[in-house]
mmCIF file of C-alpha atoms and ligand atoms in Angstrom:
data_model
loop_
_atom_site.group_PDB
_atom_site.id
_atom_site.type_symbol
_atom_site.label_atom_id
_atom_site.label_comp_id
_atom_site.label_asym_id
_atom_site.label_seq_id
_atom_site.Cartn_x
_atom_site.Cartn_y
_atom_site.Cartn_z
ATOM 1 C CA MET U 1 -46.281 156.855 113.884
ATOM 2 C CA PHE U 2 -49.292 158.185 112.018
ATOM 3 C CA ILE U 3 -52.838 158.323 113.402
ATOM 4 C CA VAL U 4 -55.126 158.282 110.394
ATOM 5 C CA MET U 5 -58.669 159.527 111.050
ATOM 6 C CA LYS U 6 -61.699 158.143 109.246
ATOM 7 C CA ALA U 7 -62.714 160.177 106.187
ATOM 8 C CA GLY U 8 -65.926 161.290 107.903
ATOM 9 C CA ALA U 9 -64.410 161.990 111.335
ATOM 10 C CA GLY U 10 -65.997 165.020 112.963
ATOM 11 C CA GLU U 11 -64.337 167.991 114.615
ATOM 12 C CA SER U 12 -65.013 166.697 118.124
ATOM 13 C CA GLU U 13 -63.352 163.366 117.322
ATOM 14 C CA ILE U 14 -60.337 165.106 115.820
ATOM 15 C CA ASN U 15 -60.113 167.405 118.853
ATOM 16 C CA LEU U 16 -60.269 164.445 121.209
ATOM 17 C CA VAL U 17 -57.290 162.793 119.525
ATOM 18 C CA SER U 18 -55.447 166.096 119.559
ATOM 19 C CA GLU U 19 -56.062 166.495 123.313
ATOM 20 C CA ARG U 20 -54.911 162.940 124.016
ATOM 21 C CA ILE U 21 -51.700 163.611 122.085
ATOM 22 C CA GLN U 22 -51.040 166.687 124.225
ATOM 23 C CA GLN U 23 -51.913 164.949 127.510
ATOM 24 C CA LEU U 24 -49.403 162.224 126.726
ATOM 25 C CA GLY U 25 -46.671 164.759 125.991
ATOM 26 C CA PHE U 26 -46.318 163.838 122.335
ATOM 27 C CA HIS U 27 -45.653 166.329 119.602
ATOM 28 C CA ALA U 28 -47.697 165.943 116.435
ATOM 29 C CA GLU U 29 -47.984 167.510 113.038
ATOM 30 C CA ILE U 30 -51.441 167.614 111.512
ATOM 31 C CA LEU U 31 -51.685 166.517 107.895
ATOM 32 C CA ASP U 32 -54.888 167.331 106.063
ATOM 33 C CA ASN U 33 -55.208 166.116 102.488
ATOM 34 C CA GLY U 34 -58.652 167.688 102.104
ATOM 35 C CA ASN U 35 -60.326 164.331 102.461
ATOM 36 C CA ARG U 36 -59.129 163.111 105.806
ATOM 37 C CA THR U 37 -56.988 164.266 108.706
ATOM 38 C CA SER U 38 -53.917 162.445 109.998
ATOM 39 C CA PHE U 39 -51.592 163.159 112.898
ATOM 40 C CA GLU U 40 -47.927 162.453 112.602
ATOM 41 C CA ILE U 41 -46.479 161.832 116.037
ATOM 42 C CA ILE U 42 -42.900 163.042 115.873
ATOM 43 C CA ASN U 43 -41.659 161.661 119.183
ATOM 44 C CA SER U 44 -43.535 158.392 119.555
ATOM 45 C CA ILE U 45 -41.482 155.764 121.281
ATOM 46 C CA GLY U 46 -42.761 152.408 120.196
ATOM 47 C CA SER U 47 -45.464 150.043 119.194
ATOM 48 C CA SER U 48 -47.215 150.302 122.584
ATOM 49 C CA ASP U 49 -48.083 153.924 121.723
ATOM 50 C CA ALA U 50 -50.531 152.695 119.106
ATOM 51 C CA SER U 51 -52.850 151.179 121.709
ATOM 52 C CA LEU U 52 -53.288 154.599 123.308
ATOM 53 C CA PHE U 53 -55.102 155.835 120.222
ATOM 54 C CA GLU U 54 -56.525 152.985 118.202
ATOM 55 C CA ASN U 55 -59.790 152.704 120.120
ATOM 56 C CA LEU U 56 -60.637 156.395 120.072
ATOM 57 C CA ALA U 57 -63.737 157.397 118.100
ATOM 58 C CA GLY U 58 -63.050 158.489 114.545
ATOM 59 C CA VAL U 59 -59.636 156.795 114.310
ATOM 60 C CA ALA U 60 -59.318 154.651 111.167
ATOM 61 C CA GLU U 61 -55.877 153.172 111.694
ATOM 62 C CA ILE U 62 -52.469 153.630 113.235
ATOM 63 C CA VAL U 63 -49.587 153.403 110.784
ATOM 64 C CA ARG U 64 -46.227 152.655 112.285
ATOM 65 C CA VAL U 65 -43.272 153.850 110.298
ATOM 66 C CA ALA U 66 -40.724 151.083 110.261
ATOM 67 C CA LYS U 67 -37.878 153.378 109.244
ATOM 68 C CA PRO U 68 -36.119 155.254 112.050
ATOM 69 C CA TYR U 69 -36.303 158.500 110.083
ATOM 70 C CA LYS U 70 -39.587 160.267 109.518
ATOM 71 C CA LEU U 71 -39.442 163.901 108.445
ATOM 72 C CA VAL U 72 -36.926 163.222 105.686
ATOM 73 C CA SER U 73 -38.965 160.369 104.255
ATOM 74 C CA ASN U 74 -41.261 160.279 101.246
ATOM 75 C CA PHE U 75 -43.898 159.001 103.592
ATOM 76 C CA ALA U 76 -43.992 162.311 105.456
ATOM 77 C CA ARG U 77 -43.955 164.386 102.271
ATOM 78 C CA SER U 78 -44.700 162.922 98.884
ATOM 79 C CA GLU U 79 -43.593 165.954 96.866
ATOM 80 C CA LYS U 80 -39.921 166.714 96.321
ATOM 81 C CA THR U 81 -38.567 169.509 98.476
ATOM 82 C CA ILE U 82 -37.580 172.528 96.420
ATOM 83 C CA ILE U 83 -35.416 174.955 98.346
ATOM 84 C CA LYS U 84 -35.754 178.586 97.365
ATOM 85 C CA ILE U 85 -32.784 180.874 97.850
ATOM 86 C CA GLY U 86 -33.427 184.339 96.482
ATOM 87 C CA ASP U 87 -34.507 183.832 92.887
ATOM 88 C CA SER U 88 -32.845 180.397 92.691
ATOM 89 C CA GLU U 89 -34.041 176.911 93.520
ATOM 90 C CA ILE U 90 -32.382 173.686 94.559
ATOM 91 C CA GLY U 91 -34.263 170.456 93.887
ATOM 92 C CA GLY U 92 -36.419 171.816 91.077
ATOM 93 C CA GLU U 93 -36.117 171.307 87.340
ATOM 94 C CA GLU U 94 -32.909 173.278 86.985
ATOM 95 C CA LEU U 95 -29.521 171.639 87.583
ATOM 96 C CA THR U 96 -27.899 173.409 90.546
ATOM 97 C CA ILE U 97 -24.242 174.187 90.086
ATOM 98 C CA ILE U 98 -22.247 175.308 93.090
ATOM 99 C CA GLY U 99 -18.823 176.301 91.848
ATOM 100 C CA GLY U 100 -16.047 177.905 93.790
ATOM 101 C CA VAL U 101 -12.836 177.551 95.716
ATOM 102 C CA CYS U 102 -11.865 175.014 98.351
ATOM 103 C CA ALA U 103 -10.487 177.655 100.697
ATOM 104 C CA VAL U 104 -10.807 181.417 100.495
ATOM 105 C CA GLU U 105 -7.150 182.410 100.163
ATOM 106 C CA ASN U 106 -7.280 186.049 99.065
ATOM 107 C CA GLU U 107 -9.488 188.476 97.132
ATOM 108 C CA GLU U 108 -7.710 187.989 93.824
ATOM 109 C CA GLN U 109 -8.161 184.194 93.817
ATOM 110 C CA VAL U 110 -11.777 184.378 94.956
ATOM 111 C CA PHE U 111 -12.879 187.143 92.600
ATOM 112 C CA SER U 112 -11.281 185.490 89.580
ATOM 113 C CA VAL U 113 -13.050 182.169 90.314
ATOM 114 C CA ALA U 114 -16.303 184.009 91.067
ATOM 115 C CA GLY U 115 -16.042 185.600 87.601
ATOM 116 C CA THR U 116 -15.761 182.122 86.067
ATOM 117 C CA VAL U 117 -18.679 180.784 88.105
ATOM 118 C CA LYS U 118 -20.824 183.739 87.070
ATOM 119 C CA LYS U 119 -19.825 183.264 83.425
ATOM 120 C CA SER U 120 -20.959 179.622 83.585
ATOM 121 C CA GLY U 121 -24.458 180.749 84.560
ATOM 122 C CA ALA U 122 -24.249 179.045 87.975
ATOM 123 C CA LYS U 123 -26.066 180.811 90.805
ATOM 124 C CA PHE U 124 -24.059 179.563 93.780
ATOM 125 C CA PHE U 125 -20.511 180.189 94.926
ATOM 126 C CA ARG U 126 -18.775 178.033 97.526
ATOM 127 C CA GLY U 127 -15.756 178.936 99.544
ATOM 128 C CA GLY U 128 -14.334 177.759 102.856
ATOM 129 C CA ALA U 129 -13.459 180.342 105.472
ATOM 130 C CA PHE U 130 -13.173 177.687 108.185
ATOM 131 C CA LYS U 131 -11.340 174.635 106.894
ATOM 132 C CA PRO U 132 -11.515 171.189 108.532
ATOM 133 C CA ARG U 133 -7.928 170.069 107.912
ATOM 134 C CA THR U 134 -6.492 166.694 108.869
ATOM 135 C CA SER U 135 -3.304 168.350 110.123
ATOM 136 C CA PRO U 136 -3.435 171.153 112.687
ATOM 137 C CA TYR U 137 -0.435 172.695 110.880
ATOM 138 C CA ALA U 138 -2.229 172.963 107.519
ATOM 139 C CA PHE U 139 -3.953 176.190 106.418
ATOM 140 C CA GLN U 140 -7.059 176.536 108.604
ATOM 141 C CA GLY U 141 -8.840 179.239 106.594
ATOM 142 C CA LEU U 142 -9.117 183.009 106.918
ATOM 143 C CA GLY U 143 -12.074 182.886 109.332
ATOM 144 C CA GLU U 144 -14.317 185.953 109.442
ATOM 145 C CA LYS U 145 -12.021 187.804 107.036
ATOM 146 C CA GLY U 146 -12.722 185.057 104.499
ATOM 147 C CA LEU U 147 -16.465 185.359 105.074
ATOM 148 C CA LYS U 148 -16.227 189.096 104.389
ATOM 149 C CA ILE U 149 -14.583 188.348 101.030
ATOM 150 C CA LEU U 150 -17.434 185.939 100.273
ATOM 151 C CA ALA U 151 -20.008 188.606 101.176
ATOM 152 C CA GLU U 152 -18.219 190.846 98.686
ATOM 153 C CA VAL U 153 -18.627 188.123 96.028
ATOM 154 C CA ARG U 154 -22.348 188.070 96.770
ATOM 155 C CA ALA U 155 -22.598 191.835 96.333
ATOM 156 C CA ARG U 156 -20.413 192.116 93.225
ATOM 157 C CA PHE U 157 -21.381 188.979 91.318
ATOM 158 C CA ASP U 158 -24.921 188.380 92.571
ATOM 159 C CA LEU U 159 -24.116 184.793 93.566
ATOM 160 C CA HIS U 160 -25.512 182.942 96.584
ATOM 161 C CA ILE U 161 -22.825 181.956 99.061
ATOM 162 C CA VAL U 162 -22.260 178.480 100.536
ATOM 163 C CA SER U 163 -19.744 178.209 103.377
ATOM 164 C CA GLU U 164 -18.855 175.651 106.008
ATOM 165 C CA ALA U 165 -19.205 175.983 109.780
ATOM 166 C CA LEU U 166 -17.289 173.655 112.082
ATOM 167 C CA ASP U 167 -18.914 174.640 115.364
ATOM 168 C CA ASN U 168 -21.903 176.506 116.770
ATOM 169 C CA GLU U 169 -20.127 179.874 117.015
ATOM 170 C CA GLN U 170 -19.068 179.598 113.390
ATOM 171 C CA ILE U 171 -22.712 179.069 112.417
ATOM 172 C CA ASP U 172 -23.443 182.502 113.933
ATOM 173 C CA LEU U 173 -20.799 183.985 111.631
ATOM 174 C CA VAL U 174 -21.775 182.015 108.526
ATOM 175 C CA GLU U 175 -25.379 183.168 109.073
ATOM 176 C CA LYS U 176 -24.145 186.749 109.020
ATOM 177 C CA TYR U 177 -22.320 186.563 105.678
ATOM 178 C CA ALA U 178 -23.591 183.559 103.689
ATOM 179 C CA ASP U 179 -26.795 182.061 102.266
ATOM 180 C CA VAL U 180 -26.281 178.329 102.880
ATOM 181 C CA ILE U 181 -24.529 176.645 105.816
ATOM 182 C CA GLN U 182 -22.334 173.709 104.839
ATOM 183 C CA ILE U 183 -21.827 170.901 107.358
ATOM 184 C CA GLY U 184 -18.845 168.827 106.291
ATOM 185 C CA THR U 185 -18.288 165.097 106.204
ATOM 186 C CA ARG U 186 -16.376 165.097 109.495
ATOM 187 C CA ASN U 187 -19.275 166.755 111.285
ATOM 188 C CA MET U 188 -22.150 164.746 109.841
ATOM 189 C CA GLN U 189 -22.695 163.177 113.237
ATOM 190 C CA ASN U 190 -21.852 166.211 115.352
ATOM 191 C CA PHE U 191 -25.303 166.210 116.846
ATOM 192 C CA SER U 192 -25.098 169.495 118.704
ATOM 193 C CA LEU U 193 -23.965 171.214 115.474
ATOM 194 C CA LEU U 194 -26.837 169.561 113.579
ATOM 195 C CA LYS U 195 -29.306 170.806 116.192
ATOM 196 C CA ARG U 196 -27.910 174.330 115.976
ATOM 197 C CA ALA U 197 -28.153 174.211 112.165
ATOM 198 C CA GLY U 198 -31.719 173.021 112.603
ATOM 199 C CA LYS U 199 -32.526 176.266 114.395
ATOM 200 C CA SER U 200 -31.099 178.398 111.586
ATOM 201 C CA LYS U 201 -33.194 180.181 108.998
ATOM 202 C CA LEU U 202 -30.593 179.354 106.337
ATOM 203 C CA PRO U 203 -30.674 176.138 104.293
ATOM 204 C CA VAL U 204 -28.162 173.485 105.298
ATOM 205 C CA LEU U 205 -25.938 171.633 102.836
ATOM 206 C CA LEU U 206 -25.208 168.398 104.659
ATOM 207 C CA LYS U 207 -22.335 166.288 103.397
ATOM 208 C CA ARG U 208 -22.365 162.533 103.820
ATOM 209 C CA GLY U 209 -20.028 161.255 106.516
ATOM 210 C CA MET U 210 -17.113 159.443 104.916
ATOM 211 C CA SER U 211 -18.233 156.132 106.401
ATOM 212 C CA ALA U 212 -21.941 156.809 106.792
ATOM 213 C CA THR U 213 -24.653 154.466 105.579
ATOM 214 C CA LEU U 214 -27.698 155.858 103.806
ATOM 215 C CA GLU U 215 -29.690 155.511 107.019
ATOM 216 C CA GLU U 216 -27.103 157.352 109.118
ATOM 217 C CA PHE U 217 -26.968 160.089 106.479
ATOM 218 C CA LEU U 218 -30.730 160.534 106.532
ATOM 219 C CA LEU U 219 -30.837 160.464 110.335
ATOM 220 C CA ALA U 220 -28.326 163.318 110.379
ATOM 221 C CA ALA U 221 -30.689 165.274 108.107
ATOM 222 C CA GLU U 222 -33.539 164.259 110.429
ATOM 223 C CA TYR U 223 -31.702 165.998 113.311
ATOM 224 C CA VAL U 224 -31.733 169.258 111.357
ATOM 225 C CA MET U 225 -35.357 168.891 110.307
ATOM 226 C CA ALA U 226 -36.515 167.871 113.786
ATOM 227 C CA GLU U 227 -35.404 171.314 115.024
ATOM 228 C CA GLY U 228 -37.631 172.999 112.458
ATOM 229 C CA ASN U 229 -35.302 173.622 109.509
ATOM 230 C CA GLU U 230 -36.868 171.901 106.515
ATOM 231 C CA ASN U 231 -34.319 173.148 104.010
ATOM 232 C CA VAL U 232 -31.703 170.432 103.887
ATOM 233 C CA ILE U 233 -29.644 169.646 100.800
ATOM 234 C CA LEU U 234 -27.892 166.283 100.942
ATOM 235 C CA CYS U 235 -24.456 165.955 99.359
ATOM 236 C CA GLU U 236 -22.656 162.754 98.371
ATOM 237 C CA ARG U 237 -18.895 163.399 98.584
ATOM 238 C CA GLY U 238 -17.372 159.949 98.469
ATOM 239 C CA ILE U 239 -16.735 157.327 101.108
ATOM 240 C CA ARG U 240 -13.625 155.575 102.380
ATOM 241 C CA THR U 241 -12.911 152.221 100.776
ATOM 242 C CA PHE U 242 -9.790 150.106 100.163
ATOM 243 C CA THR U 243 -9.359 151.790 96.799
ATOM 244 C CA ASP U 244 -6.249 153.898 96.427
ATOM 245 C CA HIS U 245 -6.531 155.231 92.872
ATOM 246 C CA SER U 246 -8.847 157.963 94.136
ATOM 247 C CA ARG U 247 -9.062 159.956 97.370
ATOM 248 C CA ASN U 248 -12.548 158.574 98.097
ATOM 249 C CA THR U 249 -14.995 156.307 96.297
ATOM 250 C CA LEU U 250 -17.845 158.342 94.883
ATOM 251 C CA ASP U 251 -20.976 156.355 95.654
ATOM 252 C CA LEU U 252 -23.320 157.456 92.890
ATOM 253 C CA SER U 253 -25.883 154.754 93.563
ATOM 254 C CA ILE U 254 -26.835 156.674 96.686
ATOM 255 C CA VAL U 255 -28.451 159.331 94.465
ATOM 256 C CA PRO U 256 -31.349 157.163 93.212
ATOM 257 C CA ALA U 257 -31.338 155.260 96.531
ATOM 258 C CA ILE U 258 -31.969 158.502 98.450
ATOM 259 C CA GLN U 259 -34.535 159.674 95.913
ATOM 260 C CA LYS U 260 -36.443 156.416 96.432
ATOM 261 C CA VAL U 261 -36.961 157.072 100.130
ATOM 262 C CA SER U 262 -36.575 160.827 100.660
ATOM 263 C CA HIS U 263 -38.025 164.055 99.303
ATOM 264 C CA LEU U 264 -34.826 166.015 99.992
ATOM 265 C CA PRO U 265 -32.635 167.236 97.119
ATOM 266 C CA ILE U 266 -29.322 165.450 96.688
ATOM 267 C CA ILE U 267 -26.269 166.900 94.996
ATOM 268 C CA VAL U 268 -22.834 165.377 94.323
ATOM 269 C CA ASP U 269 -19.338 166.657 95.030
ATOM 270 C CA PRO U 270 -17.003 164.893 92.585
ATOM 271 C CA SER U 271 -14.073 167.090 93.700
ATOM 272 C CA HIS U 272 -13.726 165.574 97.177
ATOM 273 C CA GLY U 273 -15.320 162.371 95.869
ATOM 274 C CA THR U 274 -12.313 161.665 93.651
ATOM 275 C CA GLY U 275 -9.539 164.004 94.808
ATOM 276 C CA LYS U 276 -8.026 164.046 91.314
ATOM 277 C CA ASN U 277 -8.419 166.640 88.598
ATOM 278 C CA TYR U 278 -8.757 164.098 85.745
ATOM 279 C CA LEU U 279 -11.519 162.190 87.542
ATOM 280 C CA VAL U 280 -13.713 165.181 88.371
ATOM 281 C CA ALA U 281 -15.314 165.788 84.960
ATOM 282 C CA PRO U 282 -16.186 162.138 84.146
ATOM 283 C CA MET U 283 -17.723 161.653 87.587
ATOM 284 C CA ALA U 284 -19.536 164.992 87.432
ATOM 285 C CA ARG U 285 -21.119 163.948 84.121
ATOM 286 C CA ALA U 286 -22.018 160.564 85.629
ATOM 287 C CA SER U 287 -23.610 162.319 88.624
ATOM 288 C CA VAL U 288 -25.975 164.212 86.351
ATOM 289 C CA ALA U 289 -26.768 160.987 84.503
ATOM 290 C CA ALA U 290 -27.529 159.327 87.850
ATOM 291 C CA GLY U 291 -30.147 162.002 88.538
ATOM 292 C CA ALA U 292 -28.356 164.338 90.946
ATOM 293 C CA ASP U 293 -30.096 167.641 91.625
ATOM 294 C CA GLY U 294 -26.817 169.476 91.439
ATOM 295 C CA LEU U 295 -23.045 169.499 91.664
ATOM 296 C CA LEU U 296 -20.469 171.087 93.916
ATOM 297 C CA ILE U 297 -17.164 171.722 92.155
ATOM 298 C CA GLU U 298 -13.845 173.227 93.243
ATOM 299 C CA ILE U 299 -11.899 175.498 90.892
ATOM 300 C CA HIS U 300 -8.510 177.191 91.211
ATOM 301 C CA PRO U 301 -6.759 179.511 88.748
ATOM 302 C CA GLN U 302 -3.375 178.048 89.763
ATOM 303 C CA PRO U 303 -4.000 174.647 91.347
ATOM 304 C CA GLU U 304 -0.286 174.025 91.959
ATOM 305 C CA LYS U 305 -0.267 177.037 94.306
ATOM 306 C CA ALA U 306 -3.526 176.201 96.122
ATOM 307 C CA LEU U 307 -3.409 176.210 99.928
ATOM 308 C CA SER U 308 -5.762 173.217 100.012
ATOM 309 C CA ASP U 309 -7.069 170.569 97.608
ATOM 310 C CA GLY U 310 -5.083 171.744 94.576
ATOM 311 C CA THR U 311 -4.904 168.214 93.115
ATOM 312 C CA GLN U 312 -8.661 168.067 92.619
ATOM 313 C CA ALA U 313 -9.275 171.668 91.542
ATOM 314 C CA LEU U 314 -10.445 172.238 87.971
ATOM 315 C CA LEU U 315 -8.893 175.012 85.937
ATOM 316 C CA PRO U 316 -11.466 177.697 85.065
ATOM 317 C CA GLU U 317 -11.519 176.614 81.390
ATOM 318 C CA GLN U 318 -12.034 172.945 82.332
ATOM 319 C CA TYR U 319 -14.936 173.939 84.574
ATOM 320 C CA LEU U 320 -16.622 175.994 81.840
ATOM 321 C CA VAL U 321 -16.528 173.090 79.362
ATOM 322 C CA LEU U 322 -17.820 170.712 82.024
ATOM 323 C CA VAL U 323 -20.794 172.925 82.875
ATOM 324 C CA GLU U 324 -21.880 172.891 79.214
ATOM 325 C CA GLN U 325 -21.622 169.101 79.122
ATOM 326 C CA MET U 326 -23.538 168.650 82.372
ATOM 327 C CA ARG U 327 -26.320 170.927 81.160
ATOM 328 C CA ALA U 328 -26.607 168.917 77.941
ATOM 329 C CA ILE U 329 -26.892 165.632 79.851
ATOM 330 C CA HIS U 330 -29.394 167.161 82.249
ATOM 331 C CA GLN U 331 -31.500 168.400 79.342
ATOM 332 C CA VAL U 332 -31.713 164.913 77.852
ATOM 333 C CA LEU U 333 -32.896 163.505 81.166
ATOM 334 C CA LEU U 334 -35.327 166.277 82.072
ATOM 335 C CA PRO U 335 -38.504 164.572 80.744
ATOM 336 C CA THR U 336 -37.685 161.463 82.806
ATOM 337 C CA ARG U 337 -37.076 163.550 85.913
ATOM 338 C CA ILE U 338 -40.421 165.284 85.551
ATOM 339 C CA THR U 339 -42.300 161.988 85.031
ATOM 340 C CA GLU U 340 -40.575 160.419 88.044
ATOM 341 C CA ALA U 341 -41.349 163.440 90.220
ATOM 342 C CA LEU U 342 -45.033 163.114 89.353
ATOM 343 C CA SER U 343 -45.263 159.353 89.898
HETATM 344 C C1 PEP M 1 -15.131 171.033 101.525
HETATM 345 O O1 PEP M 1 -16.201 171.002 100.904
HETATM 346 O O2 PEP M 1 -14.289 171.919 101.388
HETATM 347 C C2 PEP M 1 -14.804 169.899 102.416
HETATM 348 C C3 PEP M 1 -13.864 170.008 103.348
HETATM 349 O O3 PEP M 1 -15.525 168.819 102.142
HETATM 350 P P1 PEP M 1 -15.733 167.448 102.946
HETATM 351 O O4 PEP M 1 -16.365 167.821 104.247
HETATM 352 O O5 PEP M 1 -16.615 166.668 102.025
HETATM 353 O O6 PEP M 1 -14.376 166.805 103.103
HETATM 354 MN MN1 MN M 2 -11.767 171.120 99.423
#
């Protein structure tokens, strides 16, 4: 709910509204566009709240937000969120490429893929040290040892590190060694994990739950933002459908659909979204054409020996060709992206 003050409202009228908000136990953010002041009540509970404010002096109108999400919405922030990580940005004009391995297996595998990622000009390296595996008997990741290898990649290759945390304790560790915390599809509605990520100083890469609607996806991001962390990167990674020619169905229409209602950057993961090597490049190119802010892509020097997700891993040379193609498509679309961002 927004309390919009009249353009000429005086300080005493603004203070009165502010005091009433506090007395009622609400939490508000003050928005000042230079012309008029508005209050955004973060924890308002319903339409009856409006009557508590509408008759106060200086109040122009009460705007109720029909959508259940607020902070993630274009209504709360009209400019696109650009997340700064070191000298890199996510959500700006540049196409973000996050290349890397599914699981950190050993130094040799990770360093060779990091060399490829660096060569492609990408600024981000992904690698899982904690793996959410369907079977408890499958490789679960190297844990902290894997994170140390990733920290070594950061130091040697000057790449920003993205790594997944499955629980609150793992967030402590990921914070120690990485630059972006990944929350995977299976944890998109792990609300205590989302709240913990919301308290982190690191950006959060939030993957869409495999059966989540757009609204559920945005509400998960809202959990993170409501705790104070504004740096959320959304990631489409495919949803479960009846289709069996691919591991998941990559739902590319969610890219423009999210951009219509939210200021948050959205990237696409065609690796998990398709699960098949031959489908990754076409869908990666289509993701850029659909307006994605970036891509997350898994690579393996010997996919047949991979400890996880070998069937979807690109060979280093396939990845390098793909990056060139994606950049070319992105370049063609750049003028449109800039015009849309300004409108
Ligand atoms: C991953 O990125 O390695 C991963 C497990 O992805 P998802 O959560 O999308 O399955
Ligand atoms: Mn994987």
